[in-house]
Short mmCIF file of C-alpha atoms in Angstrom, two decimals:
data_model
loop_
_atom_site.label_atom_id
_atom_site.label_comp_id
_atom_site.label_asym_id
_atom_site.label_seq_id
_atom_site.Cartn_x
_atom_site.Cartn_y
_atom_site.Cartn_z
CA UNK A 5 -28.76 -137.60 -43.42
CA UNK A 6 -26.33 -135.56 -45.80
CA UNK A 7 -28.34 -136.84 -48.57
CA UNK A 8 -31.64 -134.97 -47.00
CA UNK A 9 -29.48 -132.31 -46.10
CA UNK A 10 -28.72 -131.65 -50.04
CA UNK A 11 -32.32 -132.93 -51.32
CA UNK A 12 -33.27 -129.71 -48.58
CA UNK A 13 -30.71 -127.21 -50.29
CA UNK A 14 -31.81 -127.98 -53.70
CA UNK A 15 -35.12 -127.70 -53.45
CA UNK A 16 -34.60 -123.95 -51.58
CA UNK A 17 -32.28 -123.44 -54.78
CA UNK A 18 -35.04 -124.23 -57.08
CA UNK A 19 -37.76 -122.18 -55.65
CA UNK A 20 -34.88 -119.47 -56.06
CA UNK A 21 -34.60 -120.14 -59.57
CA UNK A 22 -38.24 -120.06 -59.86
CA UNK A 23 -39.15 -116.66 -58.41
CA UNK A 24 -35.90 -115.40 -59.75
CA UNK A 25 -34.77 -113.45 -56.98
CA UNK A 26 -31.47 -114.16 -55.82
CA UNK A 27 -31.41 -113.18 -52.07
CA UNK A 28 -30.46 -114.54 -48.78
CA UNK A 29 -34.26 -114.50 -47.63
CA UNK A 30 -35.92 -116.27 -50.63
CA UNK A 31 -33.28 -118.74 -50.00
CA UNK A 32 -34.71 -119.37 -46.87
CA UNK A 33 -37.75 -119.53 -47.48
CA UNK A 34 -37.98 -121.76 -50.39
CA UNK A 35 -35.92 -123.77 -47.69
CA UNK A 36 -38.48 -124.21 -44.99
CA UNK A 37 -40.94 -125.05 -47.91
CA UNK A 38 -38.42 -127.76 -49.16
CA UNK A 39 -38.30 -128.68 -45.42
CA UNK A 40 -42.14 -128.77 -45.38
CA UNK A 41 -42.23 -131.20 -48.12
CA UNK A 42 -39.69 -133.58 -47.18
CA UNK A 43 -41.75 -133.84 -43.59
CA UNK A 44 -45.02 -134.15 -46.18
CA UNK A 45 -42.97 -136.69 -48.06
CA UNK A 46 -41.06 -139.12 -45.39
CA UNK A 47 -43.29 -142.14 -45.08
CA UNK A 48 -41.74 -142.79 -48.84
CA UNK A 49 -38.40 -141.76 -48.30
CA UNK A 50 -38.14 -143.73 -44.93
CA UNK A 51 -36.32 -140.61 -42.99
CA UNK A 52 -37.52 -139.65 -39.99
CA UNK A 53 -33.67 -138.55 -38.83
CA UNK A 54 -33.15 -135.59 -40.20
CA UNK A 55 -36.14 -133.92 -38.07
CA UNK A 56 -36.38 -135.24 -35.08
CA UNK A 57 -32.26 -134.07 -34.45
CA UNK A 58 -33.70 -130.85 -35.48
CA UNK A 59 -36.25 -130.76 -33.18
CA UNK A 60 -33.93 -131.80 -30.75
CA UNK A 61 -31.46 -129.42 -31.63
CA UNK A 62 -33.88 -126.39 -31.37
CA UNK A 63 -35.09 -127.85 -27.95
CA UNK A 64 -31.22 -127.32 -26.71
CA UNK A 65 -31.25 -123.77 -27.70
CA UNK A 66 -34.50 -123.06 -26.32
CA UNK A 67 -33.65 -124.78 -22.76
CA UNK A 68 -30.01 -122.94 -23.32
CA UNK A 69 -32.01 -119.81 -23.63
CA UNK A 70 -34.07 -120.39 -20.36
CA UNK A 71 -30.99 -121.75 -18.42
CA UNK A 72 -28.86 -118.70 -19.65
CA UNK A 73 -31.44 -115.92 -18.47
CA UNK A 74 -31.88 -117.42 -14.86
CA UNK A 75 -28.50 -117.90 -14.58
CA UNK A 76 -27.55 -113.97 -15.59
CA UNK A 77 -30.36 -112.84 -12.93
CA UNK A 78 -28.62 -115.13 -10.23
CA UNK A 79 -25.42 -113.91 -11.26
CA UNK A 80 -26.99 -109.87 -11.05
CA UNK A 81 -28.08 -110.93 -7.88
CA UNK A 82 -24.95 -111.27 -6.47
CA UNK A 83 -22.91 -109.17 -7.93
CA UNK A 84 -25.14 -106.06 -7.38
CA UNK A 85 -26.03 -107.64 -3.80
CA UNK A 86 -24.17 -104.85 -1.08
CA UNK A 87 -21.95 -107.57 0.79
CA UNK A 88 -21.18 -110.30 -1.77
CA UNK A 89 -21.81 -114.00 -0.02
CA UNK A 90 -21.32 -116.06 -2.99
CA UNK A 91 -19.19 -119.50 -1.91
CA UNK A 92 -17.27 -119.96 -5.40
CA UNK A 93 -15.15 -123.40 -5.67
CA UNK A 94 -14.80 -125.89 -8.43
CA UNK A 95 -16.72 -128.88 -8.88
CA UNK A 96 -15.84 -132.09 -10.33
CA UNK A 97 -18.97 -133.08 -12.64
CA UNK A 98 -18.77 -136.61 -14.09
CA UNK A 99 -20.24 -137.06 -17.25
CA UNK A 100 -21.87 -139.64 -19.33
CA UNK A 101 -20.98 -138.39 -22.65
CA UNK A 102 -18.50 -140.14 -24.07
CA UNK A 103 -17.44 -138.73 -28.21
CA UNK A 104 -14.89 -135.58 -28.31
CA UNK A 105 -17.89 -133.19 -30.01
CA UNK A 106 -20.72 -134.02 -27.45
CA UNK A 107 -18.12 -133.24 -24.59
CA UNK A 108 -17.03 -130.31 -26.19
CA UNK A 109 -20.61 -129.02 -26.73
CA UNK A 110 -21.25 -129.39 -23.04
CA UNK A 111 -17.99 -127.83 -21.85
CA UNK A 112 -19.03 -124.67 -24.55
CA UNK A 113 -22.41 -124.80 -23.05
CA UNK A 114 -21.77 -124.78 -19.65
CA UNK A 115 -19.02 -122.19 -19.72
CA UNK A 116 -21.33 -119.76 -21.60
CA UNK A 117 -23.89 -120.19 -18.72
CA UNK A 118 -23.16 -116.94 -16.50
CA UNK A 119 -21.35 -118.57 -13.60
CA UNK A 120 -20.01 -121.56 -14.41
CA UNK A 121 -17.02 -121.97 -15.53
CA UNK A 122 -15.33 -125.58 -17.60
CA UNK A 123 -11.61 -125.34 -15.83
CA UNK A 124 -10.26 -128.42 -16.65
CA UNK A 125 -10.52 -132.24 -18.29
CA UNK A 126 -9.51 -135.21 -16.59
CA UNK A 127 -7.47 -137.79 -18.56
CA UNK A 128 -10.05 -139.91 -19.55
CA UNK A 129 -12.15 -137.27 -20.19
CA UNK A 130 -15.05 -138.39 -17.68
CA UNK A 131 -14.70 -135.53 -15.71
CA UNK A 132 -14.99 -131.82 -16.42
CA UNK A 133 -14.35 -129.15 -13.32
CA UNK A 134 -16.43 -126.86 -13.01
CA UNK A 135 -15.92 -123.54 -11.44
CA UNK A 136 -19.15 -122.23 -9.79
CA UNK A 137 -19.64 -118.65 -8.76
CA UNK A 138 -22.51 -120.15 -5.92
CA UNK A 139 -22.34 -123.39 -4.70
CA UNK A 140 -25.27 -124.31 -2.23
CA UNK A 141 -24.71 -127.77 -2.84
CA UNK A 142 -22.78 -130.00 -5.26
CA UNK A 143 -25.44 -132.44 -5.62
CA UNK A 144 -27.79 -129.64 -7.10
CA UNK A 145 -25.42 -128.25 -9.32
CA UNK A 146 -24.76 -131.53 -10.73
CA UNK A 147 -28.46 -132.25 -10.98
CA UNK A 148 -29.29 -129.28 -13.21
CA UNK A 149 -26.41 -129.35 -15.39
CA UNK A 150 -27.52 -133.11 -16.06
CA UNK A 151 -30.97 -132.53 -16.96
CA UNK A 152 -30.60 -129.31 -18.74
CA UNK A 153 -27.87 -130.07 -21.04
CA UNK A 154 -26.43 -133.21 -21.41
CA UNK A 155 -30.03 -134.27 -21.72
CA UNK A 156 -30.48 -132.26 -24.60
CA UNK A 157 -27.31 -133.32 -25.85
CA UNK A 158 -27.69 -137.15 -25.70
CA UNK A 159 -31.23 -136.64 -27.56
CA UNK A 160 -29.30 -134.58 -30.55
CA UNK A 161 -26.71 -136.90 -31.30
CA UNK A 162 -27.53 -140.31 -30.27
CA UNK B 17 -42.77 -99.78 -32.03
CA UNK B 18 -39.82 -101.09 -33.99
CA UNK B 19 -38.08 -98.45 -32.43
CA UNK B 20 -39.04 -99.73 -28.78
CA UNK B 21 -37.52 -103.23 -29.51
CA UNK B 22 -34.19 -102.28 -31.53
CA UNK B 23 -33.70 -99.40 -27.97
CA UNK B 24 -34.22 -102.72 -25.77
CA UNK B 25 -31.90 -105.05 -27.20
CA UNK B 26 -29.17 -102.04 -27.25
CA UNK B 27 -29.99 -101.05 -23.57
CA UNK B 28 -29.86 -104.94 -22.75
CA UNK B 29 -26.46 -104.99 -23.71
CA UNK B 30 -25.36 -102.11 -22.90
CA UNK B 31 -26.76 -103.66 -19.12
CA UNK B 32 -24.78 -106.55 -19.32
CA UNK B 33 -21.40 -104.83 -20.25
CA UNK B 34 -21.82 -102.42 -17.32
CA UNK B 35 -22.91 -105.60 -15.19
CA UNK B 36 -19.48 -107.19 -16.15
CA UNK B 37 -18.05 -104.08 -15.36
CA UNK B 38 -19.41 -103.96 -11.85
CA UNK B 39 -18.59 -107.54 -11.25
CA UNK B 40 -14.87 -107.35 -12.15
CA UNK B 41 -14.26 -104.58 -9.94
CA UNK B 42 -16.23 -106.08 -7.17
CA UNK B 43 -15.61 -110.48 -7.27
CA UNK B 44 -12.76 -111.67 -5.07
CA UNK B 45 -10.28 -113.54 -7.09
CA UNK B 46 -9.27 -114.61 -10.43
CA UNK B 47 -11.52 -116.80 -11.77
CA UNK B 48 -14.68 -115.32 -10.68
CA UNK B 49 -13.44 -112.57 -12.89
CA UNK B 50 -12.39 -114.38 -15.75
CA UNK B 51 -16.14 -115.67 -15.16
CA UNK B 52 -17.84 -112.37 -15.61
CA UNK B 53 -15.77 -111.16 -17.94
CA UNK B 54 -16.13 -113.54 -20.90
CA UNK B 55 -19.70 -114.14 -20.16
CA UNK B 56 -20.80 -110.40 -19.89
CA UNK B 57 -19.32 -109.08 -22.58
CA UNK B 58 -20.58 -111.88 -24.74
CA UNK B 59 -24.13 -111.11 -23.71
CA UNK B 60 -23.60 -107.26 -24.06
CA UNK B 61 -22.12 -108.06 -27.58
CA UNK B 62 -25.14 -110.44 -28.84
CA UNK B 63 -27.77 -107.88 -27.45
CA UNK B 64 -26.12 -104.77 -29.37
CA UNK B 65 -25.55 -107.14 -32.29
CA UNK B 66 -29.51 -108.34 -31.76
CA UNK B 67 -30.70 -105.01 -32.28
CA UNK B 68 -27.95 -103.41 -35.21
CA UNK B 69 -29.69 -106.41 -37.16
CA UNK B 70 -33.09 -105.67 -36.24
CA UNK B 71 -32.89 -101.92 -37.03
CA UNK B 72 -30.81 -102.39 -40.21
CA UNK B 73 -33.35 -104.65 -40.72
CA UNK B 74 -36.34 -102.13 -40.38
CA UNK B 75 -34.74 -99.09 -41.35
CA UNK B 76 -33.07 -100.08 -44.19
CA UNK B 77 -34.46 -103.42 -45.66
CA UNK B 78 -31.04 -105.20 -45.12
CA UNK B 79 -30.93 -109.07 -44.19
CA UNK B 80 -27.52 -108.56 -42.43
CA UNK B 81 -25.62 -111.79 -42.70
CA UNK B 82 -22.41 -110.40 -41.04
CA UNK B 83 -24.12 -109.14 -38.06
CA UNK B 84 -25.69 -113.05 -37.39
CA UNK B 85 -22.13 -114.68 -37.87
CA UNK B 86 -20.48 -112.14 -35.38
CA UNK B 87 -23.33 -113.49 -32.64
CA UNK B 88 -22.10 -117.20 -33.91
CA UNK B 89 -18.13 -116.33 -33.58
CA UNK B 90 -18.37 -114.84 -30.56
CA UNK B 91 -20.54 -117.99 -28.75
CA UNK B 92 -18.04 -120.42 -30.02
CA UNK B 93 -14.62 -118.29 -29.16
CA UNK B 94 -15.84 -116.80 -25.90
CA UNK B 95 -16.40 -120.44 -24.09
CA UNK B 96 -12.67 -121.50 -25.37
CA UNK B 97 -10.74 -118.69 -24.30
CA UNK B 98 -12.45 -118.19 -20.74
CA UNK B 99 -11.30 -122.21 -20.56
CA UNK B 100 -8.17 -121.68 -21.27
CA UNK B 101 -7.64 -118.38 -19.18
CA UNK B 102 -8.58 -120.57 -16.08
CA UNK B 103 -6.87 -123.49 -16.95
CA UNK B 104 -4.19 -121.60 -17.31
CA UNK B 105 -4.38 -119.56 -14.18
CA UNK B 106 -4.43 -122.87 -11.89
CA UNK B 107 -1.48 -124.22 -13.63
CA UNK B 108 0.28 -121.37 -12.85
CA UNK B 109 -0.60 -121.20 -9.39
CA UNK B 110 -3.33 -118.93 -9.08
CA UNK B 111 -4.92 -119.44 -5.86
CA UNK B 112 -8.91 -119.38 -5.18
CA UNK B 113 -10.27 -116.81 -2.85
CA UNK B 114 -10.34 -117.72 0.56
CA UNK B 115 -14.44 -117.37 0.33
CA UNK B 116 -14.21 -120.96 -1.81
CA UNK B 117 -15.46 -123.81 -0.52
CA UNK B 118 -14.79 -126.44 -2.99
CA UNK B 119 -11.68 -127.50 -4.58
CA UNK B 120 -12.28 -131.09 -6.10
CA UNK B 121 -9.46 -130.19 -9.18
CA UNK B 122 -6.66 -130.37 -6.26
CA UNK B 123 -7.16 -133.72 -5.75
CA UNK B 124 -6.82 -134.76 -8.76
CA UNK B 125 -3.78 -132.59 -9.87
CA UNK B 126 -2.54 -134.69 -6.63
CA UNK B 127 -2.75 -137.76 -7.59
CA UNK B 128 -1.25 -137.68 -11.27
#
């Protein structure tokens, strides 16, 4: 994977070089076209990697996206509401990830979410407590946090 | 219409600060606020920052790198210090409003 990684960057710095004009958006582009060759190119250079984690990767920001807009209109919801019924309380969410980044990513992710909140670690770092601004139930909390992001976590870096 | 988008991204923001505003007057305790306060202003910030690069990208031709790292910086810091301002808050005693329902992190502060 580095190895694609730098095959990537040189090939954006030679289409630099060859329409001589050093700026951040040539850069880029000659990038995507180095990008678009090494996909032309990967039957012979047996990757495959490199893509499909970036595929993944943009999948996570795009479900991130939706998650993060639904969540800030629930969140509107209640705090513009006239009497405010939320039922806040913490949560203890087990997870399935098991390395230091991919549990990191999900505690980042979830906390940016507009109400929810990563509080605290257990020991063994299985379980992450969750503060929730509105809990209907625990169950369904759980559920989407499960197959929102540490779905799209999982299919990143495993 | 370049002018319509950059005024919506600035307006979104400037939404969500005033949102955060209104929620930290108006949630019951501690960590409800901690909650709209780090999340609000990180919205308000990436939809001002959103549009500053989109009209310094129409107006005056610049590719503004600065303005897309800010958006990064702030989505990394903002998780880790909301984390640690509630973390911190329980440990030193903060109690939940009395409209909670849940509190599975007692039980395990219990049994250590």
């Amino acid at each position: 994977m580095p190895l694609q990684i730098l095959l990537n960057l040189s090939l954006a710095l030679i289409w630099m070089l060859l329409s001589s004009d050093f700026s951040f958006s040539t850069f880029f582009v000659g990038y995507v076209i180095g990008l678009a060759f090494l996909y032309l190119f990967r039957s012979f250079l047996h990757f495959n990697l490199y893509f499909t984690k970036i595929i993944a990767f943009a999948k996570l920001v795009l479900v991130f996206i939706k998650e993060m807009i639904l969540a800030n209109i629930n969140v509107a919801k209640i705090v513009l509401s006239p009497k405010i019924k939320a039922k806040p309380g913490i949560i203890a969410y087990p997870t399935e990830l098991s390395s230091d980044l991919e549990v990191t990513l999900l505690a980042s992710l979830i906390t940016l979410t507009p109400g929810t909140l990563v509080m605290s670690f257990s020991d063994d770092q299985k379980t992450l407590y969750v503060h929730t601004l509105d809990i209907d139930s625990k169950e369904e909390v759980i559920r989407s946090i499960k197959l929102t992001f540490e779905k799209g976590i999982m299919e990143v870096t495993d | 219409m370049s002018e319509i988008v950059i005024s919506f991204f600035l307006i979104l923001g400037a939404i969500f600060m005033l949102l955060g505003a209104v929620a930290i007057i108006r949630l019951p305790d501690a960590y409800t606020r901690i909650n709209a306060a780090t999340k609000a202003s990180t919205f308000g910030v990436i939809g001002t920052m959103i549009g500053l690069f989109l009209y310094f990208g129409y107006a005056h031709d610049i590719v503004s790198g600065k303005i897309l790292l800010t958006i990064l910086f702030v989505f990394i810091t903002a998780p880790i210090g909301g984390f640690m301002m509630a973390r911190s808050a329980y440990h030193a005693g903060v109690k939940l409003s009395d409209k909670s329902i849940r509190d599975d992190l007692k039980d395990d502060m219990k049994n250590k």
